[in-house]
Each structure stands twice: as C-alpha cells, then as structure tokens.
PDB file of C-alpha atoms in Angstrom:
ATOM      1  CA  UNK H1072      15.230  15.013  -1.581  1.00 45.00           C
ATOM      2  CA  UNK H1073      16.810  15.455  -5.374  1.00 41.00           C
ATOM      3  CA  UNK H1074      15.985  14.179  -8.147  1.00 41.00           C
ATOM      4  CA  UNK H1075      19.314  11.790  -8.311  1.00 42.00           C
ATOM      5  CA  UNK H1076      18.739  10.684  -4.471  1.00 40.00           C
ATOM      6  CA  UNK H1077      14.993   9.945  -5.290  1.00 45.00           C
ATOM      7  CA  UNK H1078      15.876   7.767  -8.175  1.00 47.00           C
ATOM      8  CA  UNK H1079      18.542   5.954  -6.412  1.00 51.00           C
ATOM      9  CA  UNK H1080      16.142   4.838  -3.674  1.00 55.00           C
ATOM     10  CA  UNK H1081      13.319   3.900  -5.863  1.00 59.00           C
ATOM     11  CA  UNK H1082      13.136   0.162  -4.914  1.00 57.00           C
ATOM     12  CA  UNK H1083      14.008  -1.714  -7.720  1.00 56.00           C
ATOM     13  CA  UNK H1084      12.273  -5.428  -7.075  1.00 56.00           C
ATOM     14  CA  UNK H1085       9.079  -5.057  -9.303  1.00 56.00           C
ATOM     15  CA  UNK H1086       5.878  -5.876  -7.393  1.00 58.00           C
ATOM     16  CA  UNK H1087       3.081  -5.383  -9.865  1.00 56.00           C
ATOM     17  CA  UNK H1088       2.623  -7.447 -12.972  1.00 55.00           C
ATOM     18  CA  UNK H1089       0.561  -7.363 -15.665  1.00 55.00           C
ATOM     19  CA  UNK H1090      -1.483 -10.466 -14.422  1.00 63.00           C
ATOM     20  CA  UNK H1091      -1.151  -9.163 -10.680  1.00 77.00           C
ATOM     21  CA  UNK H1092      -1.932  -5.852  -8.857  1.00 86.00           C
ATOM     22  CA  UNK H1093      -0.193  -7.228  -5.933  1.00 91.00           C
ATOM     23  CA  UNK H1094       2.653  -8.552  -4.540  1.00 91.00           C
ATOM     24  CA  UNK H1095       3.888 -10.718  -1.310  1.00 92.00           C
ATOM     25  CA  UNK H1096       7.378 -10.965   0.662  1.00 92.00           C
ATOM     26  CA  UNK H1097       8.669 -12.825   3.372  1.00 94.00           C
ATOM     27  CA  UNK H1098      11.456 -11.375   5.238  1.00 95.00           C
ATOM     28  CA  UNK H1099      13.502 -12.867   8.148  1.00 96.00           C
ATOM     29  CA  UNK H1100      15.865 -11.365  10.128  1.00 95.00           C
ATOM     30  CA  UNK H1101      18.620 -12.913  12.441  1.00 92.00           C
ATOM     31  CA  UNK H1102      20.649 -10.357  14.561  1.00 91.00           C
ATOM     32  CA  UNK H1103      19.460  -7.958  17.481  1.00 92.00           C
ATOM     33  CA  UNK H1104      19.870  -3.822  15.897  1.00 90.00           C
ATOM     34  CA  UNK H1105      20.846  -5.201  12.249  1.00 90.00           C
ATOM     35  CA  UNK H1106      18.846  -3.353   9.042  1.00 91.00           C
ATOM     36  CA  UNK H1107      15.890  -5.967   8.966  1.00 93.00           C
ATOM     37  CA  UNK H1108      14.608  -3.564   5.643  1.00 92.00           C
ATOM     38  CA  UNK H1109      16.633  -1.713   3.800  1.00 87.00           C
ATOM     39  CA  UNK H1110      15.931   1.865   2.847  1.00 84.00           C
ATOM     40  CA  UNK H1111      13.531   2.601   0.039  1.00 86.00           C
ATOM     41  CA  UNK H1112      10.463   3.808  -1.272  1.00 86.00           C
ATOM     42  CA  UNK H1113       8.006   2.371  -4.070  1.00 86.00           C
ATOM     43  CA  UNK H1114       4.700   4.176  -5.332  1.00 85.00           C
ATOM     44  CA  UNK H1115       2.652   1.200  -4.604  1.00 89.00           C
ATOM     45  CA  UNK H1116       0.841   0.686  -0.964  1.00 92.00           C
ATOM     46  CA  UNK H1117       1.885  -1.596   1.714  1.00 96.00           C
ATOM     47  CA  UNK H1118       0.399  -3.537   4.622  1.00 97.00           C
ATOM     48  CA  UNK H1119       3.822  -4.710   6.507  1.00 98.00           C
ATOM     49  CA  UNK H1120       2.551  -7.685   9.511  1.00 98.00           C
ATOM     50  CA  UNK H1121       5.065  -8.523  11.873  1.00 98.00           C
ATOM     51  CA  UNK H1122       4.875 -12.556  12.486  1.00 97.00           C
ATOM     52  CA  UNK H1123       7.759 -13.073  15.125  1.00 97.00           C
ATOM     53  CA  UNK H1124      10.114 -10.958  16.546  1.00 97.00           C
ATOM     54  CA  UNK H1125      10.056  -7.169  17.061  1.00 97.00           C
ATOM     55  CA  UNK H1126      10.791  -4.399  14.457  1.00 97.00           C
ATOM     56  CA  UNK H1127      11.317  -0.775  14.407  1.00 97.00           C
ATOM     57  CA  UNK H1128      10.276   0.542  11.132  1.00 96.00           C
ATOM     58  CA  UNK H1129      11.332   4.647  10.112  1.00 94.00           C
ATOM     59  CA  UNK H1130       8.522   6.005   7.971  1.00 91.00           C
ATOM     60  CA  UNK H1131      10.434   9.701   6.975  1.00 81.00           C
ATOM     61  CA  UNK H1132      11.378  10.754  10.154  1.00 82.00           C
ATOM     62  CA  UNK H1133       8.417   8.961  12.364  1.00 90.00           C
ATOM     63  CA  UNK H1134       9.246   5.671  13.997  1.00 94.00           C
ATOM     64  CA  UNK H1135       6.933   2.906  14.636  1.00 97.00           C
ATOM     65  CA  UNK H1136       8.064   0.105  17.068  1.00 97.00           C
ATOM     66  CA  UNK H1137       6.067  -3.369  16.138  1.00 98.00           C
ATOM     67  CA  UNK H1138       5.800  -6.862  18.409  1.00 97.00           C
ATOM     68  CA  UNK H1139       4.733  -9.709  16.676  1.00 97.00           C
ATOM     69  CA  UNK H1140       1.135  -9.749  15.875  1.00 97.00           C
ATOM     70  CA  UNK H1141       1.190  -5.828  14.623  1.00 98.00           C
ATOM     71  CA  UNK H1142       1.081  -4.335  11.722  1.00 98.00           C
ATOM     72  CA  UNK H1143       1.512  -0.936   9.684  1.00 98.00           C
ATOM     73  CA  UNK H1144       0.016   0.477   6.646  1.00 97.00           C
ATOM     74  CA  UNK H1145       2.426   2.130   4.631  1.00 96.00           C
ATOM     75  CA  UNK H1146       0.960   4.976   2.155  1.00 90.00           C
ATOM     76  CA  UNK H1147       2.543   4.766  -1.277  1.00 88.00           C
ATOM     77  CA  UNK H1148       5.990   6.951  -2.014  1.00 84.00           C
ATOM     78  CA  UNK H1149       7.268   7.409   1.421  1.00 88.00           C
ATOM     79  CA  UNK H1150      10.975   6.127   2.428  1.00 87.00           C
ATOM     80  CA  UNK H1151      10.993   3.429   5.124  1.00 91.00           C
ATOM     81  CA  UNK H1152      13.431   1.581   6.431  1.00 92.00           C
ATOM     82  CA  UNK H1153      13.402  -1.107  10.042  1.00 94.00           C
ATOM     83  CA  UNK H1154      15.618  -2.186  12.139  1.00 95.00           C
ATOM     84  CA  UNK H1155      15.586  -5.806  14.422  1.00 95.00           C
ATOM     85  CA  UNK H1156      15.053  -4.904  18.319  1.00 96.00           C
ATOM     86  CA  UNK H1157      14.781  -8.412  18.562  1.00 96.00           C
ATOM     87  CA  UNK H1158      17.465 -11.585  17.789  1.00 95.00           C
ATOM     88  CA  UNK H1159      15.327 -13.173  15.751  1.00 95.00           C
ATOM     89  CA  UNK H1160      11.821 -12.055  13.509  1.00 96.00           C
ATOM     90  CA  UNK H1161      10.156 -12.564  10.798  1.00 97.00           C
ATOM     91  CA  UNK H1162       7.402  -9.995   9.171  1.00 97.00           C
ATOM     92  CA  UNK H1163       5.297 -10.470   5.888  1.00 96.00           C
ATOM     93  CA  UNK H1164       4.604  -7.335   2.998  1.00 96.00           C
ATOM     94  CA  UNK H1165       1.463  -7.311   0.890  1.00 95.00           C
ATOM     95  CA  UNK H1166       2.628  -4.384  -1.760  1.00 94.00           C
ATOM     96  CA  UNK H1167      -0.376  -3.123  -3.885  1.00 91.00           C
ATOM     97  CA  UNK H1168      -0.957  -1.116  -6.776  1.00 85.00           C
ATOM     98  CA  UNK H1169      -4.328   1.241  -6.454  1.00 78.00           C
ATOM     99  CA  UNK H1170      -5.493  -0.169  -9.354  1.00 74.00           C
ATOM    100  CA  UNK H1171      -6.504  -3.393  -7.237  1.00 73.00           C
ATOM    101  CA  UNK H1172      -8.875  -0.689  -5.217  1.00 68.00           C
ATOM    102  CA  UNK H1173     -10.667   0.752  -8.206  1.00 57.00           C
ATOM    103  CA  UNK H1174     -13.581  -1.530  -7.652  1.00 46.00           C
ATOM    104  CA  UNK H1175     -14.034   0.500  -3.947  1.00 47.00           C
ATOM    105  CA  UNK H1176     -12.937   3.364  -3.203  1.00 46.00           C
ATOM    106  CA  UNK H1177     -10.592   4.602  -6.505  1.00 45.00           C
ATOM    107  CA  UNK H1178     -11.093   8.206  -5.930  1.00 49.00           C
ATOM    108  CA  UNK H1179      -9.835   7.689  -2.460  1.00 54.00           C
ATOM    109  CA  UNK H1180      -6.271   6.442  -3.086  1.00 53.00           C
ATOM    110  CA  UNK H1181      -5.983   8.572  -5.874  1.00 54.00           C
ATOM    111  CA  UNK H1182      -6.367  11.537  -3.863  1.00 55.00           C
ATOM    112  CA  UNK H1183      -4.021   9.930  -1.141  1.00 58.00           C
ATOM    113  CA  UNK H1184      -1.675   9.849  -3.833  1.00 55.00           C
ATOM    114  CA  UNK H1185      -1.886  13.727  -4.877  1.00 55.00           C
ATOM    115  CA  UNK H1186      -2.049  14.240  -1.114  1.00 57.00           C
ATOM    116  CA  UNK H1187       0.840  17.079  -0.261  1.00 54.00           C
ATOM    117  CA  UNK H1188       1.632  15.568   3.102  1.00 65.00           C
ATOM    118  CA  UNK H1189       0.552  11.858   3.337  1.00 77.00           C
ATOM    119  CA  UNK H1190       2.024  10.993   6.407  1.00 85.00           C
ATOM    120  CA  UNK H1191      -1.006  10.951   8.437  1.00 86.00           C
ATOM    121  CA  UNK H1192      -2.506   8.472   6.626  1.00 89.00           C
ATOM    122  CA  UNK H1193       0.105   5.931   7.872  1.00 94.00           C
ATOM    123  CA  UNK H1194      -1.845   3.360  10.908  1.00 96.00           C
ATOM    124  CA  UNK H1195      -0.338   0.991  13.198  1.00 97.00           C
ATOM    125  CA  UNK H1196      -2.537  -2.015  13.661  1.00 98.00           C
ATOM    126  CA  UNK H1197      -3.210  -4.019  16.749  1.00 97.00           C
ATOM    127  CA  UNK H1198      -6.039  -5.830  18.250  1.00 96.00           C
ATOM    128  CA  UNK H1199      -6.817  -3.089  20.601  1.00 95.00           C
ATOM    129  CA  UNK H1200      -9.384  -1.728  18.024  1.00 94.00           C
ATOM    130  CA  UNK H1201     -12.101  -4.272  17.136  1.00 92.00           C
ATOM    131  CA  UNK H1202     -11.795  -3.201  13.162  1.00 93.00           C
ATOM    132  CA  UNK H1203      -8.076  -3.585  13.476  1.00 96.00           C
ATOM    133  CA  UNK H1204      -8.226  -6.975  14.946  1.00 94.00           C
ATOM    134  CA  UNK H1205      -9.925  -7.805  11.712  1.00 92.00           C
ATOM    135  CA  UNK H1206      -7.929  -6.124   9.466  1.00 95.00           C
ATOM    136  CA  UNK H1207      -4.787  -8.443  11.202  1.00 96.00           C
ATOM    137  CA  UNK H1208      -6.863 -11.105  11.207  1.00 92.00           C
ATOM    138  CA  UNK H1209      -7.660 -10.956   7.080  1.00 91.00           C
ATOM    139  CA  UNK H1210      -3.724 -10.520   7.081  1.00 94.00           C
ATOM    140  CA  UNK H1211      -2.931 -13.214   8.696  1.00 92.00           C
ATOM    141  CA  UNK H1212      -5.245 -15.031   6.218  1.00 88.00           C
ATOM    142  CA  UNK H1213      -3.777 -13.482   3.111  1.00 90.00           C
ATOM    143  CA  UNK H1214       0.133 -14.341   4.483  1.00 90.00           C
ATOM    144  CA  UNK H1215      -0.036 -17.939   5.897  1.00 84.00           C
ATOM    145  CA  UNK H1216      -2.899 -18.803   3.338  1.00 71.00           C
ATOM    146  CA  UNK H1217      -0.338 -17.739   0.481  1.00 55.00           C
ATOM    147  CA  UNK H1218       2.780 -19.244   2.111  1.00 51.00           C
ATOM    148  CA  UNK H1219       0.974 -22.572   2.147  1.00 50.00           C
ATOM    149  CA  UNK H1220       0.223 -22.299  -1.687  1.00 48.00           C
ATOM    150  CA  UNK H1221      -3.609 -22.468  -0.670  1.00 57.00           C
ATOM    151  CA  UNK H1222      -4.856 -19.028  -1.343  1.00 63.00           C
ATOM    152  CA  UNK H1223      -6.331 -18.040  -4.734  1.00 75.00           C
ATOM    153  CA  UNK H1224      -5.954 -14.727  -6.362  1.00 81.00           C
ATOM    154  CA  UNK H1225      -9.074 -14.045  -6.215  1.00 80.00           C
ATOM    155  CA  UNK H1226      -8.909 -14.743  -2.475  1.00 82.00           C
ATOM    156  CA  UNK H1227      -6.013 -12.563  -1.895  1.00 86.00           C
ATOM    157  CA  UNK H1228      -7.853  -9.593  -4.012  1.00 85.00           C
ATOM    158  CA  UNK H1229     -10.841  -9.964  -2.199  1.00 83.00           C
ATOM    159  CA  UNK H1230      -9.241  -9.973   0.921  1.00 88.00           C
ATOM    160  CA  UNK H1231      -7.307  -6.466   0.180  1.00 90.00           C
ATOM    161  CA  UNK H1232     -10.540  -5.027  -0.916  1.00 84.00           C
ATOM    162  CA  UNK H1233     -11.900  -5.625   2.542  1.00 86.00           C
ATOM    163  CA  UNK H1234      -8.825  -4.362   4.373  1.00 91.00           C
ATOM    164  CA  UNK H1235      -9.005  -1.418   2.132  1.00 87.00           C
ATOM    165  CA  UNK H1236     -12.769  -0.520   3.006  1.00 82.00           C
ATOM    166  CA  UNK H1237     -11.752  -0.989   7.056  1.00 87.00           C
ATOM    167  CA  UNK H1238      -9.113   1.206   6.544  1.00 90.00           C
ATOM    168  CA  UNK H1239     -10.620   3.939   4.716  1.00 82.00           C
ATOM    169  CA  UNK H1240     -14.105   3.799   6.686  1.00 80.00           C
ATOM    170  CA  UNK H1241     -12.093   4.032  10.337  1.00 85.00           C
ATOM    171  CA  UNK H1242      -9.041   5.807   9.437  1.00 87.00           C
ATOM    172  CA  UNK H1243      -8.393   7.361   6.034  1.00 81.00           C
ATOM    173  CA  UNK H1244     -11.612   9.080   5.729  1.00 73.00           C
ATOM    174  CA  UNK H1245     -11.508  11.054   9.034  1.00 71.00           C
ATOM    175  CA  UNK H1246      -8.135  12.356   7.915  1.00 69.00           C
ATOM    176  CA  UNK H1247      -9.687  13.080   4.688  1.00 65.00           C
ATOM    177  CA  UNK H1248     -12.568  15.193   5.876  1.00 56.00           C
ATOM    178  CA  UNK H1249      -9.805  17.394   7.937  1.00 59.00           C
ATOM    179  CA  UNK H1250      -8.025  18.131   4.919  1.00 56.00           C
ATOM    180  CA  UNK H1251     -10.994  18.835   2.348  1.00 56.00           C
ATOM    181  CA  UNK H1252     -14.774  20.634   3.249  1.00 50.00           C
ATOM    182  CA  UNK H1253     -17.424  18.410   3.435  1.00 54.00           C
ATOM    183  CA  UNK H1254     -18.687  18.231  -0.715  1.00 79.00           C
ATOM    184  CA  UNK H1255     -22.023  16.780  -2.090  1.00 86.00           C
ATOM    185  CA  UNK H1256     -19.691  13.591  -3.221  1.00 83.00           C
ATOM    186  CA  UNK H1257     -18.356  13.412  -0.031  1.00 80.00           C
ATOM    187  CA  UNK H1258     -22.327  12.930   1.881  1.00 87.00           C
ATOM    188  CA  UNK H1259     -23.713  10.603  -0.795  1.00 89.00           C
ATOM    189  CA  UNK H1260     -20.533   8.625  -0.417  1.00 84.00           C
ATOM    190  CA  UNK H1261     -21.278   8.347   3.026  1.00 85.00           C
ATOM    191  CA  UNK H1262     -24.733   7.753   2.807  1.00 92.00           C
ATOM    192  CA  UNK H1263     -23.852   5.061   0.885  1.00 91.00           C
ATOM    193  CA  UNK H1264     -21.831   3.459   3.186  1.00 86.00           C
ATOM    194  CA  UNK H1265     -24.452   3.998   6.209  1.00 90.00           C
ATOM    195  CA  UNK H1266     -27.229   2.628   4.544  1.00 94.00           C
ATOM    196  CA  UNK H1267     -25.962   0.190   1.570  1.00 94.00           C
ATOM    197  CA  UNK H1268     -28.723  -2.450   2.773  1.00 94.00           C
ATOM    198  CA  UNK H1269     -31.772  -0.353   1.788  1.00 95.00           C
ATOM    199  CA  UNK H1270     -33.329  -0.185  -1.002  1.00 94.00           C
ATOM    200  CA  UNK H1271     -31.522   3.445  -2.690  1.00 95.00           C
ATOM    201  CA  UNK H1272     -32.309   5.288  -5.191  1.00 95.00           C
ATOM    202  CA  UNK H1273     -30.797   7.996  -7.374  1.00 95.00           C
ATOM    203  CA  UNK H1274     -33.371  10.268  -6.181  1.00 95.00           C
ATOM    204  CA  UNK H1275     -32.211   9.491  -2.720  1.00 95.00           C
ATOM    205  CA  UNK H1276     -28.595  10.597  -3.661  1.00 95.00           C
ATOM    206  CA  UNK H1277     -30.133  13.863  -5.381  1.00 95.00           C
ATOM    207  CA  UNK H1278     -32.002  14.676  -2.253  1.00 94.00           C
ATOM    208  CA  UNK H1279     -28.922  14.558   0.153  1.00 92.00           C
ATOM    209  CA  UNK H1280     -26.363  16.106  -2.693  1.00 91.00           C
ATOM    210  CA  UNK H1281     -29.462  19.369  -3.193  1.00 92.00           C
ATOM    211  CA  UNK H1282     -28.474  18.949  -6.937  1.00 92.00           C
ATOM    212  CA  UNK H1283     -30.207  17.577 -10.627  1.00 94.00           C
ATOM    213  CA  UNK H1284     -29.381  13.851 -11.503  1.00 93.00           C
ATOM    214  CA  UNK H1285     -27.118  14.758 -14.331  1.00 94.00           C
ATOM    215  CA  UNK H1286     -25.100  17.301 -11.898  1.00 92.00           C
ATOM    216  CA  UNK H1287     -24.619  15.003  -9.749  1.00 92.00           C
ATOM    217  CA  UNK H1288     -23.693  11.565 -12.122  1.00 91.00           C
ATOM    218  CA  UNK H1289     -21.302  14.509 -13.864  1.00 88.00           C
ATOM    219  CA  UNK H1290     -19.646  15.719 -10.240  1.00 85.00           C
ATOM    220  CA  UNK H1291     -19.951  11.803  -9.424  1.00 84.00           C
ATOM    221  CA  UNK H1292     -18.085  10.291 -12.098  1.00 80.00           C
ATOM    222  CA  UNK H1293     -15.526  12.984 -12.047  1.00 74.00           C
ATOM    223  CA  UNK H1294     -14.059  11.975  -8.538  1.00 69.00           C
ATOM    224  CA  UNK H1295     -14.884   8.323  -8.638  1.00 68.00           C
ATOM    225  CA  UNK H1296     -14.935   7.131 -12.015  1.00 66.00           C
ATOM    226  CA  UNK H1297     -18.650   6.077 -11.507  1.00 77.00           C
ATOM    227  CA  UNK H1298     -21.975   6.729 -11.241  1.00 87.00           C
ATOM    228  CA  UNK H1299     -23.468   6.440  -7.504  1.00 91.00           C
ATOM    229  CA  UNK H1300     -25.713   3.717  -8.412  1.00 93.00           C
ATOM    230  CA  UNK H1301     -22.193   1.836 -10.021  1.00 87.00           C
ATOM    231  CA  UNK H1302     -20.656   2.692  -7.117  1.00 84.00           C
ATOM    232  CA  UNK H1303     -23.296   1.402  -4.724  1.00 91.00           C
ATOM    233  CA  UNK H1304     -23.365  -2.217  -6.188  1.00 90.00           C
ATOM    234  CA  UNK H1305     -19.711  -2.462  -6.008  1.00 81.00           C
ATOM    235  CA  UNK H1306     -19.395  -1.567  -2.557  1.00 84.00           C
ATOM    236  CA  UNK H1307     -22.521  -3.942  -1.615  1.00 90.00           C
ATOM    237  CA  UNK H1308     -20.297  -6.378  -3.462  1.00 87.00           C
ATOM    238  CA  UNK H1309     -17.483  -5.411  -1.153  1.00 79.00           C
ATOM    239  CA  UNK H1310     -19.932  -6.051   2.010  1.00 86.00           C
ATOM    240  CA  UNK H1311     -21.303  -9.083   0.892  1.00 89.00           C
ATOM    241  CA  UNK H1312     -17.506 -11.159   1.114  1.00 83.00           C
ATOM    242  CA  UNK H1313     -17.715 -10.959   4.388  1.00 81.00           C
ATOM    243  CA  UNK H1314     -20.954 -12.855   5.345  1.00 88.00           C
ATOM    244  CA  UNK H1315     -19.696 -15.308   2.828  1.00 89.00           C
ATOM    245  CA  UNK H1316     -16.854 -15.678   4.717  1.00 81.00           C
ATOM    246  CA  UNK H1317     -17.040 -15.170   8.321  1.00 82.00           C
ATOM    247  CA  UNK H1318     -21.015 -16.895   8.341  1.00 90.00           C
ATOM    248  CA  UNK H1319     -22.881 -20.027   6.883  1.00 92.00           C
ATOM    249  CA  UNK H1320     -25.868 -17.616   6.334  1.00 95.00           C
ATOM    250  CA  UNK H1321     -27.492 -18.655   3.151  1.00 96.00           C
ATOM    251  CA  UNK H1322     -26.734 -16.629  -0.256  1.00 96.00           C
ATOM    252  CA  UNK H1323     -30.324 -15.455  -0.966  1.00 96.00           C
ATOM    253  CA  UNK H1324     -30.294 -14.195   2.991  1.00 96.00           C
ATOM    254  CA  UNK H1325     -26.913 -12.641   2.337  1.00 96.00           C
ATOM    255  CA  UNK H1326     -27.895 -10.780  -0.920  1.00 96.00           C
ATOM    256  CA  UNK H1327     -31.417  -9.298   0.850  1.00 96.00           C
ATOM    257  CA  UNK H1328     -29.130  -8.415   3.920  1.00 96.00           C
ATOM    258  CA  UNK H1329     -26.331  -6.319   1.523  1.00 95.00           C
ATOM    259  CA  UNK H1330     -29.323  -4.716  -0.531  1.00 96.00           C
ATOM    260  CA  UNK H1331     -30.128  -6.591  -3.544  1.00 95.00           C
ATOM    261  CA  UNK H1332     -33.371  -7.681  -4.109  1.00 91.00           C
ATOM    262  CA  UNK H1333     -32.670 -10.558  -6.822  1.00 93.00           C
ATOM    263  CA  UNK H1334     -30.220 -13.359  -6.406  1.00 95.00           C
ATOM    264  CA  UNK H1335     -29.436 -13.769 -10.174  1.00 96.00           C
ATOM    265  CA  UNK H1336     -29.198 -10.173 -10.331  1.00 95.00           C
ATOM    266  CA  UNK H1337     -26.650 -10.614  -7.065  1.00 96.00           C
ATOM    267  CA  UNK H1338     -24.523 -13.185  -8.908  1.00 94.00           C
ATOM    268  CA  UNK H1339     -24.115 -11.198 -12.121  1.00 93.00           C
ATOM    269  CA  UNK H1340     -22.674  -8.254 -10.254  1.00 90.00           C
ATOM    270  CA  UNK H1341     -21.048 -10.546  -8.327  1.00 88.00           C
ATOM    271  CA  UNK H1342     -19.189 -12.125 -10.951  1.00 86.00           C
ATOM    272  CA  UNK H1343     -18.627  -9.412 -12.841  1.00 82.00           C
ATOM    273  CA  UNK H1344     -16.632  -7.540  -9.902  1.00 75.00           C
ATOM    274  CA  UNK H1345     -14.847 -10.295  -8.381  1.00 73.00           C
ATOM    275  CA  UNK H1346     -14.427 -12.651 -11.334  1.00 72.00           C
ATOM    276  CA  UNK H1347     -15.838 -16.048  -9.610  1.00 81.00           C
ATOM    277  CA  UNK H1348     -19.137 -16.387  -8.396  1.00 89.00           C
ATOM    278  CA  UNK H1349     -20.552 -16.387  -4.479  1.00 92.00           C
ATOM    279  CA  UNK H1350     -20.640 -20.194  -3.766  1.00 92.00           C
ATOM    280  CA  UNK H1351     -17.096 -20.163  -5.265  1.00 85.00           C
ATOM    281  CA  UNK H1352     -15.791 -17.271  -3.086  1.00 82.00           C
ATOM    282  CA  UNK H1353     -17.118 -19.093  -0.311  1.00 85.00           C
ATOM    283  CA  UNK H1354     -15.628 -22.876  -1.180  1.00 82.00           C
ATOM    284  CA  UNK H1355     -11.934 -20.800  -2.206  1.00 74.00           C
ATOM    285  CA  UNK H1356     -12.430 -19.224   1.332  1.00 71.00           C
ATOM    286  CA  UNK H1357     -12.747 -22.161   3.290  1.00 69.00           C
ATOM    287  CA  UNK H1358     -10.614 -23.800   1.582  1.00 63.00           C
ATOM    288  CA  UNK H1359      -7.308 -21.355   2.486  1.00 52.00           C
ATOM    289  CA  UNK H1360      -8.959 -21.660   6.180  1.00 49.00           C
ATOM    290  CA  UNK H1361      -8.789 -25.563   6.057  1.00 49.00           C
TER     291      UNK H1361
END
C-alpha cells in the first residue's frame, strides 16, 4: 500500500485519551449487503462482538462471516472493513491501546506489533471453545455493562486484562512459539503461568532459564520491561480478578489460592496494579452484573 493510500485510511475518530487506554462503539446497521464498517485501519487492537444480526468482516484479504453472539479479535494496523448479510444488526468495538496490557503481557503485543505478517494472530470467537465462551462472556460484560452507564473503568480495564491473558495463553502464544525458537524468557514465562500458585522463587526461574540471576533479570527486563519476580505478582494479580468475580470464595482463600502468602501484602500489590482494592473490585463487579 503507499504511503498516501496508508494515510488516507488511517481512521481518523481518536480512541485513546490521555485519561483512557480504551475506547467503546456501538454500531447499527439497517440494510441487507450495505457497508456496516467502513474501510480503515488504526494501530490500536480491537475485540469487534456481534450483538444482533450477521456481519461479514474483510481483514486484508481474509473474510470472517459472524452471527450474533461471535466475535473477532482484530490485531492492531490491519485494514478491515464488513458488510450486513443480515437486514438488521448491531455489533459492539472495544479499541485498545497496548499500553492498557503492560501490566500482563507488554512484551507480547509489542512483538505482535513488530510482527512482519500479523495476520495469524487474528481469532474468531464462539462458544465452541470453553476459553472463548469466556472471553464472549467478559465481552458481553464490558458492552452492555458500559451501555447501561454501570461499568467502572477500572472494571472495563480489568476486564481487557483478562481477555488479553485468554487470548494470549490459548491463541497468541502458540503462534508465537512457531515464529520464534523456544528462549530462556520464553520457559520461565511459561513456568510462570503453569505454576503461579506456588510458592516461586528466583532461583526457581534460574534453574529452568540454566543462567546467573543477573543474566537472567538483564535478558528478563529487556523483553518484558520487568523482572520475573515483577512479572509474577502482576500476573497473580491478573488471576486473582477472576475468583473475585466469578466466586464468593473469601479474599484470604483467594490470595493463598493465586500464590501470595500475606493478605496485606495481597492488597498492596493489588492496589497498586489495578488502582482499587479487592473488596472494591468485587462490589464494582457485582454491581455492573446487578
């Protein structure tokens, strides 16, 4: 594509702030094999749900029919466009910047974003998959909970972190590992992620990576901004959302079952990633669900 052409379809409608990392649109269409989205592109990522209708979106030259209930992830800088099949639809956009994901997995998008062909990282959802009938069902959340005024930012952040870390755990990262040899990064991170509730070490990380501690913080930090034991509390963070979400399990039980070992150590961390505390992720949480 040049330059000019590239420019000219560089969507124009800002979605990012400077107060939010995200935005959300509500689209409706009205007539069977009319543009329902118009062509574009926009460097931010996407999570388009379908709520009524059906859709055929154009990702590049791949084309993704939806029925209501489905979704697609959209990968940042790739033109789209859809089309009604139906008479009648509505769908829903959440439109993301990656710095919302830097508390999870930041080396991840950025590398999606240097990615030469990033394509494959595109997913339809349905409820086929168990993980992506709960990535639609945290979108459904995030959607009707905004539309109704009811869902807090912090909610709506929260709730993209969680999508994100489905995403990358059942889809991105198998992608990933086909384009790029298995690296001492790549096993801790997934050690990490296979055994988050334990109690971990940096020795542990140093014994599966075969390197020093300071090679490995160094070779750490360099592709995820952190240190593994940073990283690890965030992404117990990450894990612990969900059992204050989805269960009435009580917080000391959910902060042994995630991995920490102090519940005022749990709630610093806790505040400090998310910016609200556990008992008020919870109350915001039901609350949008009410």
């Amino acid at each position: 594509m040049k330059a000019s052409a590239s420019r000219q379809l560089l969507e124009k409608v800002p979605h990012i702030t400077n107060t939010s990392p995200y935005s959300i649109h509500r689209t409706d269409f009205v007539q069977q094999d009319s543009p329902a989205l118009y062509l574009h592109f926009h460097p931010e990522y996407e999570l388009l749900y379908l709520a009524e209708g059906s859709l055929e979106i154009t990702i590049g030259h791949i084309t993704f029919p939806l029925n209501a209930g489905e979704a697609l992830f959209i990968p940042p800088n790739l033109l789209h466009h859809g089309t009604a099949l139906s008479s009648k639809g509505t769908f829903y956009a959440v439109v993301f910047s990656e710095d919302i994901l830097s508390l999870t997995q930041e080396h991840i998008s950025s590398y999606l974003t240097e990615e030469p062909d990033i394509t494959k990282y595109i997913c339809k959802l349905n409820t086929e998959l168990p993980w992506q009938k709960a990535v639609l069902e945290y979108l459904s959340k995030i959607f009707f909970g905004s539309e109704e005024m009811k869902a807090s930012d912090i909610f709506i952040q929260s709730h993209i972190f969680i999508i994100w870390e489905y995403l990358y755990h059942h889809h991105i990262s198998s992608h990933i590992a086909q384009s790029k040899p298995n690296t001492p990064v790549r096993e801790v991170l997934d050690y990490i992620h296979n055994n988050y509730s334990e109690e971990l070490a940096l020795e542990d990380f140093t014994h599966i990576a075969h390197m020093s501690k300071e090679h490995l913080c160094r070779i750490f930090r360099k592709s995820t901004g952190q240190t593994p034991i940073s990283y690890l509390k965030q992404y117990r963070i990450l894990k612990s959302c969900y059992y204050l979400k989805e269960t009435d399990k009580k917080i000391s039980d959910i902060c042994t079952l995630v991995g920490f070992n102090n519940i005022s150590y749990f709630n610093r961390e806790f505040l400090r990633v998310l910016q609200t505390t556990p008992s008020q992720y919870r109350r915001d949480c039901r609350t949008t669900l009410s």
